[in-house]
Amino acid sequence: MNYPKGEELNEGLLRTIEGCRICVVVFSTNYPASSWCLKELEKIIECHRTYGHIVLPIFYDVDPSHIRHQRGAFGKNLKAFQGLWGKSVLSRWRTVLTEAANFSGWDVSNNRNEAQLVKEIAEDVLTKLDNTFMHMTEFPVGLESHVQEVIGYIENQSTKVCIVGIWGMGGLGKTTTAKAIYNRIHRRFMGRCFIEDIREVCETDRRGHLHLQEQLLSNVLKTKVNIQSVGIGRAMIESKLSRRKALIVLDDVIEFGQLKVLCGNRKWFGQGSIVIITTRDVRLLHKLKVDFVYKMEEMDENKSLELFSWHAFGEAKPTEEFDELARNVVAYCGGLPLALEVIGSYLSERRKKEWESVLSKLKIIPNDQVQEKLRISYNGLGDHMEKDIFLDICCFFIGKDRAYVTEILNGCGLHADIGITVLMERSLVKVAKNNKLEMHPLIRDMDREIIRESSTKKPGKRSRLWFQEDSLNVLTKNTGTKAIEGLALKLHSSSRDCFKAYAFKTMDQLRLLQLEHVELTGDYGYLPKHLRWIYWKRFPLKYMPKNFFLGGVIAIDLKHSNLRLVWKEPQVLPWLKILNLSHSKYLTETPDFSNLPSLEKLILKDCPSLCKVHQSIGDLQNLLLINLKDCTSLSNLPREIYKLKSLETLILSGCSKIDKLEEDIVQMEYLTTLIAKNTAVKQVSFSIVRLKSIEYISLCGYEGLSRNVFPSIILSWMSPTMNPVSRIRSFSGTSSSLISMDMHNNNLGDLVPILSSLLNLLTVSVQCDTGFQLSEELRTIQDEEYGSYRELEIASYASQIPKHYLSSYSIGIGSYQEFFNTLSRSISEGLATSAVSDVFLPSDNYPYWLAHMEDGHSVYFTVPDDFHMKGMTLCVVYLSTPEDTAIECLISVSMVNYTKGTIQIFKRDTVISFNDEDWQGIISHLGPGDEVQICVTFEHGLLVKKTAVYLIMCDESIDKETIPSPYPKEKQKKNVIVGFIKEICNV
């Protein structure tokens, strides 16, 4: 405030202070020297006490504690005027000084940037004056990271209408995060609106949608708006806001209809507008096609403990006495901010014994406030099927594989494929990285409380029993009802409890049965006929009774059973998809599979007595998985097993007596995974590498992705004398992978499809017996690479290409790059300067190379007896359209040595990056007098007219200075080279 100098603080000026909402007080060391300032401060504090005025102190080069306790220079200045004011006045001023110094403000030191300070103060005052400022949580633990990530995205979308979704389960702090973002950026927008609790408004107000539209328009336009219908409201939003840059937050949206009436189209808002939506249902955001979805996650343990401690103790850490109890409560809350806040506040200032009592109670009866918030998501589920899926997962399937659960619940008629997806979208269920279903502990408790409440309202109507006490009571007292759909009873392995099968007689609708270490006596015919899932750990009998009706079962899981045989007689189970008898140590043979047409997964892991797999397994046309891991007595597989074309995964690891996989395995067209380590198989069958769909292999010490393992497997078939490992290493280099094989016993035609499919296989070396076999293998390779494309088709295609589309392509191998550059440049210039539509390649010898040339895509030559090669250049002249170049169409280069009976195939990636190591590999396969053919294979996009090879001859006596430069400085030298090219090409 600025008062006229020399005037007293009269009544008018005092009323001015009363009319202020915010008072900024600047304290300095000399502040107490002014009675005016002290009288003004006294009035400011009075208004704060009476009207709630906001006081913002600035401590300008003075310690706040000196003002609070009137110490230091500030205290001395106050005492200096004690005689002028009297003790009573001084006492009042001391009191208001202490109270003012207790307010949170700004501590300004000499080295602080005052311009920045003024900006901060102005922003804070504006924020507090702004009526649209959203009230924030008292303890914003972990909030800043959420705010920063969302605002970071928004900052990059300033030129368009940006719609952002904040998604997560109830109680995670979605609304709090939206408020913090709104407070941070709302002053940038002339129009802004934050609509809270949209779900509640629509549930409690029959004019819900109209009310929301009116609030949106009134807040943004800053004038009262009345709307007669939703349709008119939509039109008004578009017409009134389409040219306005607005910030709009829609909180707790639960139905897409709520979005349609408020932000149905981006065109409704002006450029630069921001719309933020909080919801529990991510599908709403995807349906609206929002720009960015920010998923809220549970707090980590450290932040959870801090937030809980602020509410329970008023500080960032628990007191030492309550530390363990506090951590137990935090673990119960599972990182849910709402639970941490509610329970922390409830436990504040309570005794240790009360804490222990509350914690015990929470494990049985969840907190009402938290449950009420979480139940909103459950109540919002669309139909009874989604609710049934939710309740089933909560009681029986947490931690189970999603695909497994889906199969079972689909068998119950619940359409779980879409149902589980909906639960995930509503943040009620999660799927972990290993595809296991997970659920927040508090949601699980809420779910089970719903079941408990339903039975309280309707006695005898509890649909699912999962607490041991409840299940024991029903089975002991025979109090089961028709309402029971699922029952779980898990006893300790030392339990001696035994129940009568008769107890199940009245449970006609039971479909999910989960038992552990439970023994039943009596007639198994009393067990329900509607069972879809049987999980019975430690099944006590030696075989399943004939009158145990399983005709509708989808999954049978009898791990650790006492079964010797599954059934004495074959059973008709038309719907059975999953059979798991793992760890059944007495099981000697599998059942007859003839009447199990739907079986998809057969799991017999660790059945050490199993010695026979029934041959009817070959009839299972839908079987996807066989797991026989650690069946140590199993010595062979029935031949019929190889008929399983549908099989995707075969696991035989630890079957130490299985010594052979038949060649028939090639019939398994869809086999993608073969795991058979620690077996007696010594040699990988040739058929393994011919499997069309195989992706992962673990066999005979080879393990990994098939494309990485196959080269090593094929390498294992080669002749060690013909293909020393040292040669392989030097030839393969660092950038390529080499296969070298002996073709005495194998047909390359079978291997070519495999070799071409290996992405990292760049070079192949083949050893043959005779020249005829060599020619046949080369023809096989070229036919495979060309596919069905033949010379006639190539000629027909080439006849359509104009003759002037003639080009050359050179490949240099070895040292002396100068030669390669000179030769390539010379050929290019010769082609470019000639007016004759013919093929031009140097066909005569030159002091530094020997040339061999032929028509077509191959060339023959004999390695000279007295010739020390330092490299070679392969050159082709081809005909193609401008779109098809040699480097893009090149498939491979083959070098056939008819004298040594070898073929070396260099794939494209090797050819375009030949190095010195590659050259050493090539030269090691060549000797004086060897008859050699080089073949170049291209895709059908071009036609090779001529192919030439230039053998670079160079010895130590040749001075590199005399090598023709690829870039002659003198025009005369260039003309000499061009003339030379034209001459040897017989222009």
PDB file of C-alpha atoms in Angstrom, residues 178-361:
ATOM      1  CA  ALA A 178      -5.342 -33.013 -13.504  1.00  0.00           C
ATOM      2  CA  LYS A 179      -5.814 -30.217 -10.952  1.00  0.00           C
ATOM      3  CA  ALA A 180      -2.071 -29.696 -10.626  1.00  0.00           C
ATOM      4  CA  ILE A 181      -1.704 -29.477 -14.419  1.00  0.00           C
ATOM      5  CA  TYR A 182      -4.648 -27.078 -14.606  1.00  0.00           C
ATOM      6  CA  ASN A 183      -3.195 -24.803 -11.921  1.00  0.00           C
ATOM      7  CA  ARG A 184       0.171 -24.798 -13.681  1.00  0.00           C
ATOM      8  CA  ILE A 185      -1.043 -23.756 -17.147  1.00  0.00           C
ATOM      9  CA  HIS A 186      -4.549 -22.258 -16.892  1.00  0.00           C
ATOM     10  CA  ARG A 187      -3.425 -18.615 -16.944  1.00  0.00           C
ATOM     11  CA  ARG A 188      -2.310 -19.070 -20.570  1.00  0.00           C
ATOM     12  CA  PHE A 189      -5.944 -19.425 -21.652  1.00  0.00           C
ATOM     13  CA  MET A 190      -8.639 -16.768 -21.780  1.00  0.00           C
ATOM     14  CA  GLY A 191     -11.285 -19.484 -21.579  1.00  0.00           C
ATOM     15  CA  ARG A 192     -10.981 -22.345 -19.092  1.00  0.00           C
ATOM     16  CA  CYS A 193     -13.175 -24.846 -17.336  1.00  0.00           C
ATOM     17  CA  PHE A 194     -12.612 -27.680 -14.884  1.00  0.00           C
ATOM     18  CA  ILE A 195     -15.654 -29.966 -14.571  1.00  0.00           C
ATOM     19  CA  GLU A 196     -15.323 -32.318 -11.582  1.00  0.00           C
ATOM     20  CA  ASP A 197     -17.166 -35.593 -10.853  1.00  0.00           C
ATOM     21  CA  ILE A 198     -18.860 -35.966 -14.240  1.00  0.00           C
ATOM     22  CA  ARG A 199     -19.886 -39.515 -13.371  1.00  0.00           C
ATOM     23  CA  GLU A 200     -21.626 -38.418 -10.189  1.00  0.00           C
ATOM     24  CA  VAL A 201     -23.359 -35.492 -11.903  1.00  0.00           C
ATOM     25  CA  CYS A 202     -24.819 -37.802 -14.561  1.00  0.00           C
ATOM     26  CA  GLU A 203     -25.907 -40.370 -11.957  1.00  0.00           C
ATOM     27  CA  THR A 204     -27.633 -37.898  -9.606  1.00  0.00           C
ATOM     28  CA  ASP A 205     -28.919 -35.152 -11.928  1.00  0.00           C
ATOM     29  CA  ARG A 206     -31.599 -36.008 -14.504  1.00  0.00           C
ATOM     30  CA  ARG A 207     -30.406 -32.979 -16.501  1.00  0.00           C
ATOM     31  CA  GLY A 208     -26.851 -34.267 -16.186  1.00  0.00           C
ATOM     32  CA  HIS A 209     -25.672 -33.764 -19.777  1.00  0.00           C
ATOM     33  CA  LEU A 210     -27.415 -30.378 -20.069  1.00  0.00           C
ATOM     34  CA  HIS A 211     -25.950 -29.260 -16.763  1.00  0.00           C
ATOM     35  CA  LEU A 212     -22.448 -30.211 -17.925  1.00  0.00           C
ATOM     36  CA  GLN A 213     -22.847 -28.330 -21.219  1.00  0.00           C
ATOM     37  CA  GLU A 214     -24.097 -25.240 -19.375  1.00  0.00           C
ATOM     38  CA  GLN A 215     -21.156 -25.362 -16.964  1.00  0.00           C
ATOM     39  CA  LEU A 216     -18.664 -25.709 -19.810  1.00  0.00           C
ATOM     40  CA  LEU A 217     -20.035 -22.737 -21.792  1.00  0.00           C
ATOM     41  CA  SER A 218     -20.624 -20.539 -18.724  1.00  0.00           C
ATOM     42  CA  ASN A 219     -17.092 -21.025 -17.400  1.00  0.00           C
ATOM     43  CA  VAL A 220     -15.337 -20.512 -20.734  1.00  0.00           C
ATOM     44  CA  LEU A 221     -17.499 -17.565 -21.846  1.00  0.00           C
ATOM     45  CA  LYS A 222     -17.657 -16.111 -18.297  1.00  0.00           C
ATOM     46  CA  THR A 223     -21.378 -15.528 -18.562  1.00  0.00           C
ATOM     47  CA  LYS A 224     -24.449 -17.500 -17.523  1.00  0.00           C
ATOM     48  CA  VAL A 225     -25.683 -19.859 -20.271  1.00  0.00           C
ATOM     49  CA  ASN A 226     -28.972 -21.784 -20.368  1.00  0.00           C
ATOM     50  CA  ILE A 227     -29.459 -24.703 -22.771  1.00  0.00           C
ATOM     51  CA  GLN A 228     -32.759 -26.297 -23.770  1.00  0.00           C
ATOM     52  CA  SER A 229     -31.515 -29.569 -25.265  1.00  0.00           C
ATOM     53  CA  VAL A 230     -28.338 -31.591 -25.674  1.00  0.00           C
ATOM     54  CA  GLY A 231     -28.404 -31.071 -29.432  1.00  0.00           C
ATOM     55  CA  ILE A 232     -28.588 -27.295 -29.005  1.00  0.00           C
ATOM     56  CA  GLY A 233     -25.777 -27.537 -26.460  1.00  0.00           C
ATOM     57  CA  ARG A 234     -23.516 -29.344 -28.928  1.00  0.00           C
ATOM     58  CA  ALA A 235     -24.202 -26.725 -31.575  1.00  0.00           C
ATOM     59  CA  MET A 236     -23.548 -23.892 -29.107  1.00  0.00           C
ATOM     60  CA  ILE A 237     -20.229 -25.370 -27.974  1.00  0.00           C
ATOM     61  CA  GLU A 238     -19.061 -25.585 -31.568  1.00  0.00           C
ATOM     62  CA  SER A 239     -20.258 -22.093 -32.554  1.00  0.00           C
ATOM     63  CA  LYS A 240     -19.069 -20.326 -29.394  1.00  0.00           C
ATOM     64  CA  LEU A 241     -15.757 -22.084 -28.765  1.00  0.00           C
ATOM     65  CA  SER A 242     -14.453 -22.991 -32.226  1.00  0.00           C
ATOM     66  CA  ARG A 243     -12.417 -19.782 -32.370  1.00  0.00           C
ATOM     67  CA  ARG A 244     -11.381 -19.684 -28.726  1.00  0.00           C
ATOM     68  CA  LYS A 245      -8.217 -21.088 -27.253  1.00  0.00           C
ATOM     69  CA  ALA A 246      -9.514 -22.881 -24.180  1.00  0.00           C
ATOM     70  CA  LEU A 247      -8.326 -25.191 -21.426  1.00  0.00           C
ATOM     71  CA  ILE A 248     -10.949 -27.784 -20.502  1.00  0.00           C
ATOM     72  CA  VAL A 249     -10.646 -30.575 -17.939  1.00  0.00           C
ATOM     73  CA  LEU A 250     -13.309 -33.299 -17.865  1.00  0.00           C
ATOM     74  CA  ASP A 251     -12.887 -35.275 -14.654  1.00  0.00           C
ATOM     75  CA  ASP A 252     -14.111 -38.824 -13.967  1.00  0.00           C
ATOM     76  CA  VAL A 253     -15.683 -39.647 -17.324  1.00  0.00           C
ATOM     77  CA  ILE A 254     -17.239 -43.104 -17.307  1.00  0.00           C
ATOM     78  CA  GLU A 255     -19.342 -43.223 -20.500  1.00  0.00           C
ATOM     79  CA  PHE A 256     -18.589 -42.236 -24.064  1.00  0.00           C
ATOM     80  CA  GLY A 257     -21.895 -40.361 -24.224  1.00  0.00           C
ATOM     81  CA  GLN A 258     -20.510 -37.892 -21.671  1.00  0.00           C
ATOM     82  CA  LEU A 259     -17.619 -37.131 -24.027  1.00  0.00           C
ATOM     83  CA  LYS A 260     -19.874 -36.828 -27.079  1.00  0.00           C
ATOM     84  CA  VAL A 261     -21.883 -33.980 -25.550  1.00  0.00           C
ATOM     85  CA  LEU A 262     -18.828 -32.068 -24.302  1.00  0.00           C
ATOM     86  CA  CYS A 263     -15.998 -32.633 -26.799  1.00  0.00           C
ATOM     87  CA  GLY A 264     -17.385 -34.762 -29.584  1.00  0.00           C
ATOM     88  CA  ASN A 265     -15.204 -33.152 -32.237  1.00  0.00           C
ATOM     89  CA  ARG A 266     -11.876 -31.305 -32.267  1.00  0.00           C
ATOM     90  CA  LYS A 267     -13.430 -28.681 -34.540  1.00  0.00           C
ATOM     91  CA  TRP A 268     -15.495 -27.489 -31.580  1.00  0.00           C
ATOM     92  CA  PHE A 269     -12.413 -25.784 -30.117  1.00  0.00           C
ATOM     93  CA  GLY A 270      -9.960 -23.190 -31.358  1.00  0.00           C
ATOM     94  CA  GLN A 271      -6.358 -23.896 -32.283  1.00  0.00           C
ATOM     95  CA  GLY A 272      -4.084 -24.274 -29.262  1.00  0.00           C
ATOM     96  CA  SER A 273      -6.904 -25.556 -27.041  1.00  0.00           C
ATOM     97  CA  ILE A 274      -6.139 -28.295 -24.517  1.00  0.00           C
ATOM     98  CA  VAL A 275      -8.678 -30.912 -23.374  1.00  0.00           C
ATOM     99  CA  ILE A 276      -7.706 -33.162 -20.447  1.00  0.00           C
ATOM    100  CA  ILE A 277      -9.865 -36.187 -19.594  1.00  0.00           C
ATOM    101  CA  THR A 278      -9.556 -38.399 -16.525  1.00  0.00           C
ATOM    102  CA  THR A 279     -11.156 -41.844 -16.661  1.00  0.00           C
ATOM    103  CA  ARG A 280     -10.957 -45.423 -15.434  1.00  0.00           C
ATOM    104  CA  ASP A 281     -11.802 -46.758 -18.916  1.00  0.00           C
ATOM    105  CA  VAL A 282      -8.997 -46.424 -21.460  1.00  0.00           C
ATOM    106  CA  ARG A 283     -11.294 -47.541 -24.289  1.00  0.00           C
ATOM    107  CA  LEU A 284     -13.162 -44.226 -24.065  1.00  0.00           C
ATOM    108  CA  LEU A 285      -9.890 -42.442 -24.799  1.00  0.00           C
ATOM    109  CA  HIS A 286      -9.048 -44.701 -27.734  1.00  0.00           C
ATOM    110  CA  LYS A 287     -12.562 -44.257 -29.108  1.00  0.00           C
ATOM    111  CA  LEU A 288     -12.183 -40.478 -28.929  1.00  0.00           C
ATOM    112  CA  LYS A 289      -8.739 -40.854 -30.560  1.00  0.00           C
ATOM    113  CA  VAL A 290      -6.930 -38.765 -27.985  1.00  0.00           C
ATOM    114  CA  ASP A 291      -3.391 -37.639 -28.750  1.00  0.00           C
ATOM    115  CA  PHE A 292      -1.773 -38.997 -25.599  1.00  0.00           C
ATOM    116  CA  VAL A 293      -2.776 -41.413 -22.830  1.00  0.00           C
ATOM    117  CA  TYR A 294      -0.947 -41.046 -19.531  1.00  0.00           C
ATOM    118  CA  LYS A 295      -1.314 -44.161 -17.406  1.00  0.00           C
ATOM    119  CA  MET A 296      -1.275 -43.627 -13.644  1.00  0.00           C
ATOM    120  CA  GLU A 297       0.624 -46.299 -11.741  1.00  0.00           C
ATOM    121  CA  GLU A 298       0.802 -47.278  -8.077  1.00  0.00           C
ATOM    122  CA  MET A 299       3.386 -45.505  -5.931  1.00  0.00           C
ATOM    123  CA  ASP A 300       6.634 -47.247  -5.130  1.00  0.00           C
ATOM    124  CA  GLU A 301       7.354 -48.288  -1.559  1.00  0.00           C
ATOM    125  CA  ASN A 302       9.398 -45.208  -0.617  1.00  0.00           C
ATOM    126  CA  LYS A 303       6.874 -42.654  -1.882  1.00  0.00           C
ATOM    127  CA  SER A 304       4.041 -44.671  -0.342  1.00  0.00           C
ATOM    128  CA  LEU A 305       5.725 -44.588   3.057  1.00  0.00           C
ATOM    129  CA  GLU A 306       6.346 -40.845   2.775  1.00  0.00           C
ATOM    130  CA  LEU A 307       2.748 -40.021   1.822  1.00  0.00           C
ATOM    131  CA  PHE A 308       1.366 -42.266   4.547  1.00  0.00           C
ATOM    132  CA  SER A 309       3.730 -40.729   7.113  1.00  0.00           C
ATOM    133  CA  TRP A 310       2.628 -37.173   6.333  1.00  0.00           C
ATOM    134  CA  HIS A 311      -0.989 -38.130   7.009  1.00  0.00           C
ATOM    135  CA  ALA A 312      -0.296 -40.372  10.004  1.00  0.00           C
ATOM    136  CA  PHE A 313       2.554 -38.480  11.711  1.00  0.00           C
ATOM    137  CA  GLY A 314       2.695 -35.044  10.094  1.00  0.00           C
ATOM    138  CA  GLU A 315       6.232 -35.660   8.865  1.00  0.00           C
ATOM    139  CA  ALA A 316       8.006 -37.447   6.026  1.00  0.00           C
ATOM    140  CA  LYS A 317       9.035 -40.564   7.976  1.00  0.00           C
ATOM    141  CA  PRO A 318       7.309 -42.724  10.597  1.00  0.00           C
ATOM    142  CA  THR A 319       8.465 -42.508  14.167  1.00  0.00           C
ATOM    143  CA  GLU A 320      10.779 -45.285  15.267  1.00  0.00           C
ATOM    144  CA  GLU A 321       8.129 -46.857  17.503  1.00  0.00           C
ATOM    145  CA  PHE A 322       5.624 -47.180  14.642  1.00  0.00           C
ATOM    146  CA  ASP A 323       8.045 -47.924  11.806  1.00  0.00           C
ATOM    147  CA  GLU A 324       7.242 -51.623  11.374  1.00  0.00           C
ATOM    148  CA  LEU A 325       3.485 -51.114  11.728  1.00  0.00           C
ATOM    149  CA  ALA A 326       3.596 -48.228   9.251  1.00  0.00           C
ATOM    150  CA  ARG A 327       5.380 -50.393   6.710  1.00  0.00           C
ATOM    151  CA  ASN A 328       2.771 -53.156   7.167  1.00  0.00           C
ATOM    152  CA  VAL A 329      -0.039 -50.686   6.491  1.00  0.00           C
ATOM    153  CA  VAL A 330       1.795 -49.353   3.436  1.00  0.00           C
ATOM    154  CA  ALA A 331       2.168 -52.905   2.113  1.00  0.00           C
ATOM    155  CA  TYR A 332      -1.575 -53.438   2.600  1.00  0.00           C
ATOM    156  CA  CYS A 333      -2.363 -50.249   0.648  1.00  0.00           C
ATOM    157  CA  GLY A 334      -0.414 -51.487  -2.368  1.00  0.00           C
ATOM    158  CA  GLY A 335       0.796 -48.067  -3.490  1.00  0.00           C
ATOM    159  CA  LEU A 336      -2.740 -46.628  -3.748  1.00  0.00           C
ATOM    160  CA  PRO A 337      -2.602 -42.933  -2.716  1.00  0.00           C
ATOM    161  CA  LEU A 338      -6.271 -42.842  -1.671  1.00  0.00           C
ATOM    162  CA  ALA A 339      -5.802 -45.737   0.758  1.00  0.00           C
ATOM    163  CA  LEU A 340      -2.565 -44.265   2.120  1.00  0.00           C
ATOM    164  CA  GLU A 341      -4.291 -40.939   2.768  1.00  0.00           C
ATOM    165  CA  VAL A 342      -7.522 -42.325   4.259  1.00  0.00           C
ATOM    166  CA  ILE A 343      -5.942 -44.960   6.489  1.00  0.00           C
ATOM    167  CA  GLY A 344      -3.025 -42.694   7.438  1.00  0.00           C
ATOM    168  CA  SER A 345      -5.429 -39.952   8.591  1.00  0.00           C
ATOM    169  CA  TYR A 346      -7.540 -42.521  10.469  1.00  0.00           C
ATOM    170  CA  LEU A 347      -4.506 -43.814  12.373  1.00  0.00           C
ATOM    171  CA  SER A 348      -3.125 -40.356  13.183  1.00  0.00           C
ATOM    172  CA  GLU A 349      -2.552 -39.837  16.935  1.00  0.00           C
ATOM    173  CA  ARG A 350      -3.760 -43.342  17.825  1.00  0.00           C
ATOM    174  CA  ARG A 351      -1.986 -45.697  20.190  1.00  0.00           C
ATOM    175  CA  LYS A 352       0.116 -48.626  19.043  1.00  0.00           C
ATOM    176  CA  LYS A 353      -2.468 -51.149  20.221  1.00  0.00           C
ATOM    177  CA  GLU A 354      -5.119 -49.395  18.145  1.00  0.00           C
ATOM    178  CA  TRP A 355      -2.868 -49.554  15.093  1.00  0.00           C
ATOM    179  CA  GLU A 356      -2.503 -53.313  15.533  1.00  0.00           C
ATOM    180  CA  SER A 357      -6.249 -53.709  15.883  1.00  0.00           C
ATOM    181  CA  VAL A 358      -6.975 -51.637  12.776  1.00  0.00           C
ATOM    182  CA  LEU A 359      -4.448 -53.561  10.691  1.00  0.00           C
ATOM    183  CA  SER A 360      -5.984 -56.906  11.721  1.00  0.00           C
ATOM    184  CA  LYS A 361      -9.464 -55.607  10.935  1.00  0.00           C
TER     185      LYS A 361
END
